[in-house]
Amino acid sequence: MINWQQFGLRSNPYDTLPLIEGGELPIHKAFVGRTVELQSLKDIFLSDSRACLTILGNVGVGKTSLANFHKFLFKYEEKKKPLFSFRREIEASKNLLNKKSFLTEVIGSTLREIRLLDPDLIKKEELLQKLEKLVDITQSLDISAGISIAGFGGEFGKTGTTEYPPSISNTMLENYFSNLVEFIKTHEIAGKKFGGLIVHINNFDIVLSDSKEKKGVIGFFQEIRDILQTRDVYYLFLGPKHFFRDIISVEKRLKSVFHLSPLVVNPLSKLEIIKAFEERMELLKSPDVVKYIAPFSNEAIFSLYDLYEGDARSIMNGLKDILSQVPETVLEPLGVDEAMLLLGKERWEVIKKSELTKEQEELLIFLATSSNYVTQKDLAIQLKKAPSNISGYYFNPLRDAGVIEVKKQEGKLKYWGLTQDYLPIKFILKAKKTIQQKTKENMQQLSLFSKGVENR
Ligand SMILES: Nc1ncnc2c1ncn2[C@@H]1O[C@H](COP(=O)(O)OP(=O)(O)O)[C@@H](O)[C@H]1O
Ligand SMILES: [Mg+2]
């Protein structure tokens, strides 16, 4: 448990949830940077009466937060063409990837948002009530189908998840969806007029991490191609960098519906990350505190930035892991060496929990102290052992535990190194030396200081 109050903070500033409308951190204050990306989103949305756009980038760079902030701006601050949107994130899961589930989720999420902002409107409007019923029916069917799969009673329908009563057809759902969009354009919601709807589908990373799902995802987009072209509806699909190439541009007819190129999200700069953290700490400052105490020096944050190549989520997880290792009160922000040493220590303790054999520990220390990648032969020489037994005892178990991996291969020769998560154990030895040196210097200064006092 980390005591955040000692820093003058109410709670954890390194929370890794995406920024979202209505979240713990107010999105319009906590969001930093991305002016270029926001401008191009704005240009696209203002110049067309519909749009279909992919927002792509590595995990943890800030795709979801960007989409959420863009939605926020168009919902509350855009003057020319405000667009309605729901804050809830629809995750691209296997179950979502058919027209029926997709439309049900989109209609359901939109209704829920209307209910949050303007509950009286639902009471007043028959269409909205009818839509709520419809979503209710399809969702309870889904849930009961789920139960029959789990092995409880066959009376809920024997054929699995896709059994809907014939009365709720795709055509009907499509019509209801158009009605809903029309409703949004012609009615005030919470006293405000909107020109259309933004639909945001999050995280194609997860479905696509299983390469068998690729075909299904392509099929899904072909199936919803017509609803993607609904006037005044703006779609954002978030995913990994290869999403556009592998899914959207596979077929011309589909590609033509989408914006020409994906919006690629790159990591925030080092200074933007610092600014984001400062902003968060300011927002989370305890009421009676004049100035919070930053737990980390900028240099320490920069070295985590380098380690995780700007992935904000990993950086924050790393910072949290480091603080969980700090023994006592921190008076000064942690410097690079202290931070990296603690991160290395934390990772080392995680590894230790998996009960290393003596051999595995030897290999790890060898990897942690050598400046190059290591081959089996290198290790055999180091340990004076026959190379033949080494892979089974030494390398494979650590590879399976995600601690080491093959970094490059030349013919049959494999070069091993620590995975990114465990790279910090390399810092243990180096940082320890630097800190010992620094402590020595500090001691000298301290003794000079006290001599000065004595001599007075
Ligand atoms: N522009 C930004 N300003 C401040 N914090 C951000 C920004 N973008 C991302 N973050 C933070 O970084 C972390 C990862 O962002 P997220 O949007 O979830 O990334 P992704 O969707 O690409 O995985 C979250 O904790 C989020 O709050
Ligand atoms: Mg995300």
PDB file of C-alpha atoms and ligand atoms in Angstrom, residues 64 202-203 313, ligand 2:
ATOM      1  CA  THR A  64      -8.796   5.891 -25.799  1.00  0.00           C
ATOM      2  CA  ASN A 202     -12.534   0.619 -28.397  1.00  0.00           C
ATOM      3  CA  ASN A 203      -9.663  -1.814 -28.447  1.00  0.00           C
ATOM      4  CA  ARG A 313       0.468   3.133 -18.986  1.00  0.00           C
TER       5      ARG A 313
HETATM    6 MG    MG B   2      -7.382   1.967 -24.946  1.00  0.00          MG
END
